[in-house]
PDB file of C-alpha atoms in Angstrom:
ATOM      1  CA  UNK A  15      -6.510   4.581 -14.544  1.00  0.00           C
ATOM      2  CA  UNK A  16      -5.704   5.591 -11.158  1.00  0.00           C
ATOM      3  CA  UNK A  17      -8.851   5.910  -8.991  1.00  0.00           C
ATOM      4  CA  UNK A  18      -6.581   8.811  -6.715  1.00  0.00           C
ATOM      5  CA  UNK A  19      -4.198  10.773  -8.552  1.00  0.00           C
ATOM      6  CA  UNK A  20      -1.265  12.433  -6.123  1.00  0.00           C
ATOM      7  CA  UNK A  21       0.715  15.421  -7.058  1.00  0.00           C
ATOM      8  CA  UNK A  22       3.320  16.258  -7.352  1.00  0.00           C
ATOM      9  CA  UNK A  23       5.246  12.900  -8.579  1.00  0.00           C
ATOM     10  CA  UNK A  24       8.640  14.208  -6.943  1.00  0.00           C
ATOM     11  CA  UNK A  25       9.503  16.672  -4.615  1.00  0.00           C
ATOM     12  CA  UNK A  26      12.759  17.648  -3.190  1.00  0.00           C
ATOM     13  CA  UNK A  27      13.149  20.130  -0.874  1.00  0.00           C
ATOM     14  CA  UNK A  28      16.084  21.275   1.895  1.00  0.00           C
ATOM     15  CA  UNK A  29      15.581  21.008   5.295  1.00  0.00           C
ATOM     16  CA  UNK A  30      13.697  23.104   7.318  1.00  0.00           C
ATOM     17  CA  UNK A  31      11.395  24.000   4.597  1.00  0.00           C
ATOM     18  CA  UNK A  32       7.804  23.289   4.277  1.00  0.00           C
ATOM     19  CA  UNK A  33       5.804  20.860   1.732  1.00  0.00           C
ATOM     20  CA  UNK A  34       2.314  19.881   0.762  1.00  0.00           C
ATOM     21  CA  UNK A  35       0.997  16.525  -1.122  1.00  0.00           C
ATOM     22  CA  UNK A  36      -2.067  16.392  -3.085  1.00  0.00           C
ATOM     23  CA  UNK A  37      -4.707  13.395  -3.393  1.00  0.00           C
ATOM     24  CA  UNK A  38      -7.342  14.186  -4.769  1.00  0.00           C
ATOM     25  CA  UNK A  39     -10.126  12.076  -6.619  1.00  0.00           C
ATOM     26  CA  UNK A  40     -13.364  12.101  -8.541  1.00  0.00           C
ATOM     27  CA  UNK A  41     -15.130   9.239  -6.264  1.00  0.00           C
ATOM     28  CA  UNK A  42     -16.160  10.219  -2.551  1.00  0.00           C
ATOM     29  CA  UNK A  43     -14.293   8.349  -0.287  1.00  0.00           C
ATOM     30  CA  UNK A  44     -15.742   7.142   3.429  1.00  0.00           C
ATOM     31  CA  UNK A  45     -12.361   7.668   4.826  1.00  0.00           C
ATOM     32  CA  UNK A  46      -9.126   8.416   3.666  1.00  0.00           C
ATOM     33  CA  UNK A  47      -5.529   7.206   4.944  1.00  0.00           C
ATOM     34  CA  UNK A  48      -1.795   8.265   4.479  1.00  0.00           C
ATOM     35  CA  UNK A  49       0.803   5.593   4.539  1.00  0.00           C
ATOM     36  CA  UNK A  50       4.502   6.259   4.182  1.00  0.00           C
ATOM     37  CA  UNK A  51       6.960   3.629   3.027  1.00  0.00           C
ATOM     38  CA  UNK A  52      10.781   3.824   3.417  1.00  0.00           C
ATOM     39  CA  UNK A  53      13.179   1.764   0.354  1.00  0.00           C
ATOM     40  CA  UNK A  54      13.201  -1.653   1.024  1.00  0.00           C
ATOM     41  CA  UNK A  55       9.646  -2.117   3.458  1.00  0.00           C
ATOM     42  CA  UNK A  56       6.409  -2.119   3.485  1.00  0.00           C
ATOM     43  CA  UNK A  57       3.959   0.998   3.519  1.00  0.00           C
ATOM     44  CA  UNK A  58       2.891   1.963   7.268  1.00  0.00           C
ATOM     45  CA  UNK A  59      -0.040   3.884   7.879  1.00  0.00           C
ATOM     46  CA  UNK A  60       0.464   7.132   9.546  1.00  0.00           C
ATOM     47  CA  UNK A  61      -3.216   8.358   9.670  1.00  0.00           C
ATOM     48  CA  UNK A  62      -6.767   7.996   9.052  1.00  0.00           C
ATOM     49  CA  UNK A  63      -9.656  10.737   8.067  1.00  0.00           C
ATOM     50  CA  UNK A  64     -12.974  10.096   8.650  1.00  0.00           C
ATOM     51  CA  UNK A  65     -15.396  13.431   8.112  1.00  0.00           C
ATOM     52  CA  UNK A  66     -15.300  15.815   5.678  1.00  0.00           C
ATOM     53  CA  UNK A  67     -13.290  18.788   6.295  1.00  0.00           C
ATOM     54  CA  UNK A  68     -11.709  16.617   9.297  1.00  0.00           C
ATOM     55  CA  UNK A  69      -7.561  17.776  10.189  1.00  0.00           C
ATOM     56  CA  UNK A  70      -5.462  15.805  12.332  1.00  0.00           C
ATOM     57  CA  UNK A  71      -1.909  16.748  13.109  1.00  0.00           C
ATOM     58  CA  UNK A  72       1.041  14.314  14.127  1.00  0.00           C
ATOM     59  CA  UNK A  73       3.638  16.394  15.400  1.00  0.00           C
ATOM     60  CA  UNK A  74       5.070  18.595  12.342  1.00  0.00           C
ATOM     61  CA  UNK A  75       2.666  16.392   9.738  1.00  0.00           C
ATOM     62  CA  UNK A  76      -0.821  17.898   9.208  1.00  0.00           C
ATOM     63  CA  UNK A  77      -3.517  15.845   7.428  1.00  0.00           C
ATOM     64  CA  UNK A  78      -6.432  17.151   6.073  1.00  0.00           C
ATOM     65  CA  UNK A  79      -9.520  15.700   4.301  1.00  0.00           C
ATOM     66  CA  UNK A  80     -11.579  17.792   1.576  1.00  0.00           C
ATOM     67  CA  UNK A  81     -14.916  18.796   2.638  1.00  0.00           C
ATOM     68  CA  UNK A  82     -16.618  16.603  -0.206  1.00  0.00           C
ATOM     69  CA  UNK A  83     -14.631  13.455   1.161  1.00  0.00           C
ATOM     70  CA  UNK A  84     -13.113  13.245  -2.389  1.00  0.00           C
ATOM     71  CA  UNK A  85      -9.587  14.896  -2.115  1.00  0.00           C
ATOM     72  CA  UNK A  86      -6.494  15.243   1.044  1.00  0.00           C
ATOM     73  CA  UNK A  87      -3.482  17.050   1.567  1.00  0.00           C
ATOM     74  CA  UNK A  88      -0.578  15.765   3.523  1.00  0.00           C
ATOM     75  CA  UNK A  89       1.351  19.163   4.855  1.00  0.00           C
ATOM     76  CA  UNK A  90       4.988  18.985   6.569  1.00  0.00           C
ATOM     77  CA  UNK A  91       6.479  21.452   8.857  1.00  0.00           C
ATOM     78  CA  UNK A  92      10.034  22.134   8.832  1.00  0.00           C
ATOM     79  CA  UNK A  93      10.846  19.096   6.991  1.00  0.00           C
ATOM     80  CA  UNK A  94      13.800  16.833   8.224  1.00  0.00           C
ATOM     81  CA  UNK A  95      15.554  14.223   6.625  1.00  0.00           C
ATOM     82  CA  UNK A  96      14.149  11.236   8.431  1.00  0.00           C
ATOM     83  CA  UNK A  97      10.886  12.649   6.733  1.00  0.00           C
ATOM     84  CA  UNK A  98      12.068  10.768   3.370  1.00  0.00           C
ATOM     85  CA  UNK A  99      10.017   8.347   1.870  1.00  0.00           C
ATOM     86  CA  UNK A 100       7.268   7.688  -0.401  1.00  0.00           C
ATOM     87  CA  UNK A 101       3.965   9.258   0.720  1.00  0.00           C
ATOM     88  CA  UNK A 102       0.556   7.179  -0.273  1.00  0.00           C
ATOM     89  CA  UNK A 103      -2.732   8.062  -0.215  1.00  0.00           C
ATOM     90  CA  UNK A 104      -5.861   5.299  -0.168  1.00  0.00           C
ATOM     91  CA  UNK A 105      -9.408   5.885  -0.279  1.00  0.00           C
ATOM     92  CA  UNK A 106     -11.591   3.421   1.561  1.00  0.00           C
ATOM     93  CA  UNK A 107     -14.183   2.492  -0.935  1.00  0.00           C
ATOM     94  CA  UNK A 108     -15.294  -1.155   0.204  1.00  0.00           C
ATOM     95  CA  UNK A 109     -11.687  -1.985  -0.099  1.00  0.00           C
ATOM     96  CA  UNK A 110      -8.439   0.644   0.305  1.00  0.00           C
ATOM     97  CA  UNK A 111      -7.521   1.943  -3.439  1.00  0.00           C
ATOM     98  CA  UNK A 112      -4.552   3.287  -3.427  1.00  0.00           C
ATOM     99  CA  UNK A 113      -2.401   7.017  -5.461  1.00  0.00           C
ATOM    100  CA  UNK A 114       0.545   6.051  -7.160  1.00  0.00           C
ATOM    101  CA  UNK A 115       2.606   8.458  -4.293  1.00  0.00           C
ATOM    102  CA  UNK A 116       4.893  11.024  -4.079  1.00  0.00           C
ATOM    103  CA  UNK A 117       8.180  10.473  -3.412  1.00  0.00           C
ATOM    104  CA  UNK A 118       9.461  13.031  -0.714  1.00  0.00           C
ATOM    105  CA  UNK A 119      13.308  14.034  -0.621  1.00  0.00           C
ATOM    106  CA  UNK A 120      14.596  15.895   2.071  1.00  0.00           C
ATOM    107  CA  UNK A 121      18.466  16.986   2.131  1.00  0.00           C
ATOM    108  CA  UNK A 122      20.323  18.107   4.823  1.00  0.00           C
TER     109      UNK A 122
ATOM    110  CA  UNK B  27       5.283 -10.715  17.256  1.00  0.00           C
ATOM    111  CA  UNK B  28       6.759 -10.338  14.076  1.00  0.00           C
ATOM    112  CA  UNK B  29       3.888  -8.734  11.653  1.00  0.00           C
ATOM    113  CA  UNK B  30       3.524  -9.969   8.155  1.00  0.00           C
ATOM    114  CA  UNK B  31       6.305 -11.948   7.282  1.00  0.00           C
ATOM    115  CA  UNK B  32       6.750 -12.402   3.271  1.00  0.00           C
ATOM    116  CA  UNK B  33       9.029 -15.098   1.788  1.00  0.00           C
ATOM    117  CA  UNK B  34      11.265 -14.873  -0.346  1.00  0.00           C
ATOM    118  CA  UNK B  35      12.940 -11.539  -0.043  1.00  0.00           C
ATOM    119  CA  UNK B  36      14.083 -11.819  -3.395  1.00  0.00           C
ATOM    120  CA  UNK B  37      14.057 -13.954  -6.535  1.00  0.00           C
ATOM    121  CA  UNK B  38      15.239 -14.227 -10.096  1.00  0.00           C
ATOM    122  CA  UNK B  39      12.702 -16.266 -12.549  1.00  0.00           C
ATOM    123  CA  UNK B  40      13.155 -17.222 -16.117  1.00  0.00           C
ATOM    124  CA  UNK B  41      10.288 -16.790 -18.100  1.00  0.00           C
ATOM    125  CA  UNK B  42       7.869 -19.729 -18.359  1.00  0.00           C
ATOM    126  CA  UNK B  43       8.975 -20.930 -14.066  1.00  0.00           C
ATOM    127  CA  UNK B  44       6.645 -21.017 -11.672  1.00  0.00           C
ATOM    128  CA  UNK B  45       7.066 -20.395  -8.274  1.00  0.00           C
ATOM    129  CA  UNK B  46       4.526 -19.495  -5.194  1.00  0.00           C
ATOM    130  CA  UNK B  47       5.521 -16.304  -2.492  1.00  0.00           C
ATOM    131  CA  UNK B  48       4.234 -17.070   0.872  1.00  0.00           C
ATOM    132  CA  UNK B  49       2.827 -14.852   3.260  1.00  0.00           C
ATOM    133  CA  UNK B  50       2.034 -15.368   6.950  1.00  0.00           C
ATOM    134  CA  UNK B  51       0.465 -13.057   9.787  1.00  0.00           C
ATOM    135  CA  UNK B  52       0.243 -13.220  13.203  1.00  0.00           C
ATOM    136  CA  UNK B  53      -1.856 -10.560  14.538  1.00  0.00           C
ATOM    137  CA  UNK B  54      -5.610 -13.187  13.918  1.00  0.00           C
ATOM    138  CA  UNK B  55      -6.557 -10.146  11.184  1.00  0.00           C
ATOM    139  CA  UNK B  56      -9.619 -11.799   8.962  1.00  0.00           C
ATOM    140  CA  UNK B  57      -8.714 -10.483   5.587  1.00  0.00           C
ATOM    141  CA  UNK B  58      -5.007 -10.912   4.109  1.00  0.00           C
ATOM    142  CA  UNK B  59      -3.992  -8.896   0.683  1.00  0.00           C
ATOM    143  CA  UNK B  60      -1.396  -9.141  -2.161  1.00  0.00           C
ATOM    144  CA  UNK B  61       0.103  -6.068  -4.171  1.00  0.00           C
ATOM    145  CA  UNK B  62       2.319  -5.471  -6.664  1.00  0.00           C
ATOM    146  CA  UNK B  63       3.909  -2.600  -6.885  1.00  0.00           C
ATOM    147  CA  UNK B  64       5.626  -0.799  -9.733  1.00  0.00           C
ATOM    148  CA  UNK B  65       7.240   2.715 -10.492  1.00  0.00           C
ATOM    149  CA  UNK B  66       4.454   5.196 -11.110  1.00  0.00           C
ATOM    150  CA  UNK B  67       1.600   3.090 -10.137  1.00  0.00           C
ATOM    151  CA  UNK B  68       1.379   2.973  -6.675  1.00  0.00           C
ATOM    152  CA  UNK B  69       0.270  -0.394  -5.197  1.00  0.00           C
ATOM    153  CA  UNK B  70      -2.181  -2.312  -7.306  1.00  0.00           C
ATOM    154  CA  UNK B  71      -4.431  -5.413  -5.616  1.00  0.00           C
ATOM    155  CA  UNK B  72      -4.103  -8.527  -6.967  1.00  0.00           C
ATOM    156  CA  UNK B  73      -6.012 -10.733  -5.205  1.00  0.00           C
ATOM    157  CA  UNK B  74      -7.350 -10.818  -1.579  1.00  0.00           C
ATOM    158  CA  UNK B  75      -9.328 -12.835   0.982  1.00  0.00           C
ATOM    159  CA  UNK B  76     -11.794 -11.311   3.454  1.00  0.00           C
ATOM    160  CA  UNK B  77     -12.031 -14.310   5.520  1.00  0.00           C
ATOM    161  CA  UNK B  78     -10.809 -17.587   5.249  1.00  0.00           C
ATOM    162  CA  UNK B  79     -12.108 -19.805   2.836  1.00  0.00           C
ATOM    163  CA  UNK B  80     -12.703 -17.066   0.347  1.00  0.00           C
ATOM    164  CA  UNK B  81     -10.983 -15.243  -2.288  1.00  0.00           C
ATOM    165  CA  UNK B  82     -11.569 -12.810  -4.717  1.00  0.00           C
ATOM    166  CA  UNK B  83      -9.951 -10.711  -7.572  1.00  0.00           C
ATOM    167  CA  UNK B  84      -8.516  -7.386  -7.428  1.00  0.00           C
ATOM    168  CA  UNK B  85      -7.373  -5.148  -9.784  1.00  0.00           C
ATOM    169  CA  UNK B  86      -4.751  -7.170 -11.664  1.00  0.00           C
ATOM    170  CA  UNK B  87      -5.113 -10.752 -11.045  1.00  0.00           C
ATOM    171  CA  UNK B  88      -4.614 -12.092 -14.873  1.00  0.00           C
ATOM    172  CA  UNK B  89      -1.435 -14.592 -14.103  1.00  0.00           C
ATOM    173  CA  UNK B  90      -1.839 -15.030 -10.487  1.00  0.00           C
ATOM    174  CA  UNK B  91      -3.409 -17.710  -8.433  1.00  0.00           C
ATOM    175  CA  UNK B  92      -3.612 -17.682  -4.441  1.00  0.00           C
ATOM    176  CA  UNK B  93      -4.788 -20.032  -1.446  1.00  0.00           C
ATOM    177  CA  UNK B  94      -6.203 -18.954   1.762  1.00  0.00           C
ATOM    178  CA  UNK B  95      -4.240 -21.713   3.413  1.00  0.00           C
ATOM    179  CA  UNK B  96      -5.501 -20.837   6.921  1.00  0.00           C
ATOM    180  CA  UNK B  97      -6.440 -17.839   8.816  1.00  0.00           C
ATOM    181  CA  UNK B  98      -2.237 -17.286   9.058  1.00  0.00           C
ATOM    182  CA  UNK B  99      -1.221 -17.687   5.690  1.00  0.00           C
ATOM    183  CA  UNK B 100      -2.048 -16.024   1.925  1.00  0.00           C
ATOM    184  CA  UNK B 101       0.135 -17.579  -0.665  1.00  0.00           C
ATOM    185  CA  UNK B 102       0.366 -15.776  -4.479  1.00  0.00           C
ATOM    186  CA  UNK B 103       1.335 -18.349  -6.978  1.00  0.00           C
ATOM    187  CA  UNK B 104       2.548 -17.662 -10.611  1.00  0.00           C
ATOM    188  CA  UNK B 105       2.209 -20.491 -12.716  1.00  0.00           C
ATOM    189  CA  UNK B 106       4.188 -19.281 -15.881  1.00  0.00           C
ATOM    190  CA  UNK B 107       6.197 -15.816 -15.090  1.00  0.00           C
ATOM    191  CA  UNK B 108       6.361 -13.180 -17.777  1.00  0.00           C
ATOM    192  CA  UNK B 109       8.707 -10.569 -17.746  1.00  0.00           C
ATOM    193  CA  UNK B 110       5.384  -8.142 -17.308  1.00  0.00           C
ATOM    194  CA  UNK B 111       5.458  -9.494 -13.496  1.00  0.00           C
ATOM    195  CA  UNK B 112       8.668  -8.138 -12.649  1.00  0.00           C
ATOM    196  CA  UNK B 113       7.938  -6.274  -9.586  1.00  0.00           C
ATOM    197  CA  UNK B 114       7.687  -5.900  -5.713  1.00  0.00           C
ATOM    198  CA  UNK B 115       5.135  -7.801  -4.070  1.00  0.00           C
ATOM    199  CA  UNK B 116       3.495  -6.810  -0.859  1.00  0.00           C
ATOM    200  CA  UNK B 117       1.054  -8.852   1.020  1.00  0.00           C
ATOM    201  CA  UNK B 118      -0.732  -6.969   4.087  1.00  0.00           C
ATOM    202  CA  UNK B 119      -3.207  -7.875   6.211  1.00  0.00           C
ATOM    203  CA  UNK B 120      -6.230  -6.319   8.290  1.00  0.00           C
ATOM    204  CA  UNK B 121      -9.221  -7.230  10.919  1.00  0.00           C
ATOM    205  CA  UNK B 122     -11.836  -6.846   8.356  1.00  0.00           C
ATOM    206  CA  UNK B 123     -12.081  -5.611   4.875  1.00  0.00           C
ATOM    207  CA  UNK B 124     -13.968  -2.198   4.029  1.00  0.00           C
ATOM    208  CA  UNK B 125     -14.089  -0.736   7.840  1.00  0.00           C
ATOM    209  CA  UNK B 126     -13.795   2.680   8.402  1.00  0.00           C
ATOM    210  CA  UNK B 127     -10.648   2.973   9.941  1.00  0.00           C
ATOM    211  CA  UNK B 128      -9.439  -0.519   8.199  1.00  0.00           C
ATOM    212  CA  UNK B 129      -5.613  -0.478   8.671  1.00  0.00           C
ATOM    213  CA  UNK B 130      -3.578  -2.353   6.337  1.00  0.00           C
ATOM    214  CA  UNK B 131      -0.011  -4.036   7.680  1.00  0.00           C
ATOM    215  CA  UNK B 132       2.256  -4.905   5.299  1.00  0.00           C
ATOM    216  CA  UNK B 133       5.003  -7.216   4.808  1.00  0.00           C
ATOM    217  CA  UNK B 134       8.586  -6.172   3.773  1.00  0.00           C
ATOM    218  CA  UNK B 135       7.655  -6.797  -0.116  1.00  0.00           C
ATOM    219  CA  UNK B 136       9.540  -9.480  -2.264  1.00  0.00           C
ATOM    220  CA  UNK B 137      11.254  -8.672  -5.006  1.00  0.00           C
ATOM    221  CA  UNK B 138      10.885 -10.737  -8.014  1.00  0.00           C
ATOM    222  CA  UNK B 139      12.974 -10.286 -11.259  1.00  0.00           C
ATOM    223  CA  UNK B 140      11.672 -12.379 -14.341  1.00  0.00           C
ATOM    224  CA  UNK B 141      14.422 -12.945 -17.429  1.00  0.00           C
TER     225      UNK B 141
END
């Protein structure tokens, strides 16, 4: 059983358009990251949330963490195609669990 | 400065071989990690070590064995594969385990195929 479940599983979208991720949880979290990994590497962390309700924005990515420190959303702006990858959540929890991800398609 | 370096990239096992998948970092982080990772599960902790000299058991560590060799180095043994181990194996590393703002780095995964 997953300890943070992300939705949706798949998403495939054209460029220029707009998508949102979903991690959400039942467990409060003390802070909350989103990694994305590319085929063939290793996950790299592309931001950290700390307080409930917290947003941070990195360029046309907006990250936000649920007021109850239980549940995030990853939102991206005019998606491009170097915006491909798989997306993963982890809750900090004494050690980083980790969503099973959502693999993000864009075509050009 | 290379990061988390993982060998080998790849490998094909019969079932029953062992073999060991090495790990090395070279940014002084305390605690080192292995994952495996599989379709539709996301990255799932094997085994980690907070500091050197110590280990302890993540989520899935039935089958596995590691050493804390040094502060560098994090090796995942398998002592008799199973075709249930096929997967991609990512070790990462960090300063400390459980911070706040912990950041992970991760290798460039190995991919092991067991027959």
């Amino acid at each position: 059983t997953q300890l943070l479940e992300q939705s949706p599983q798949f998403l495939s979208i054209q460029e220029g358009e707009n998508l949102t991720v979903y991690c959400n949880s039942s467990s409060v979290f003390s802070s909350l990251q989103w990694y994305r990994q590319e085929p063939g590497e290793g996950p790299v962390l592309l931001v950290t949330v700390v307080t409930g309700g917290e947003v941070k924005k990195l360029k046309r990515l907006t990250f936000q963490f649920g007021d109850a420190r239980k549940d995030s959303s990853l939102h991206i702006t005019a998606a491009q195609p170097g915006d491909t990858g798989l997306y993963l959540c982890a809750g900090a929890k004494y050690k980083l669990s980790f969503g099973a991800g959502t693999t993000v398609t864009v075509r050009a | 400065n290379a990061g988390v370096t993982q060998t080998p990239k790849f490998q094909v096992l019969k079932t029953g071989q062992s073999m060991t998948l090495q790990c090395a970092q070279d940014m002084n982080h305390n605690s080192m990690y292995w994952y495996r990772q599989d379709p539709g599960m996301g990255l799932r902790l094997i085994y980690y070590s907070a500091s050197e000299g110590t280990t302890d058991k993540g989520e899935v560590p039935n089958g596995y064995n590691v050493s804390r060799l040094n502060k560098r180095e994090f090796s995942l043994r398998l002592e008799s594969a199973a075709p249930s181990q096929t997967s991609v194996y990512f070790c990462a590393s960090s300063e400390i385990t459980g911070g706040l703002r912990e950041t992970q780095y991760f290798g460039p995964g190995t991919r092991l195929l067991v027959l």
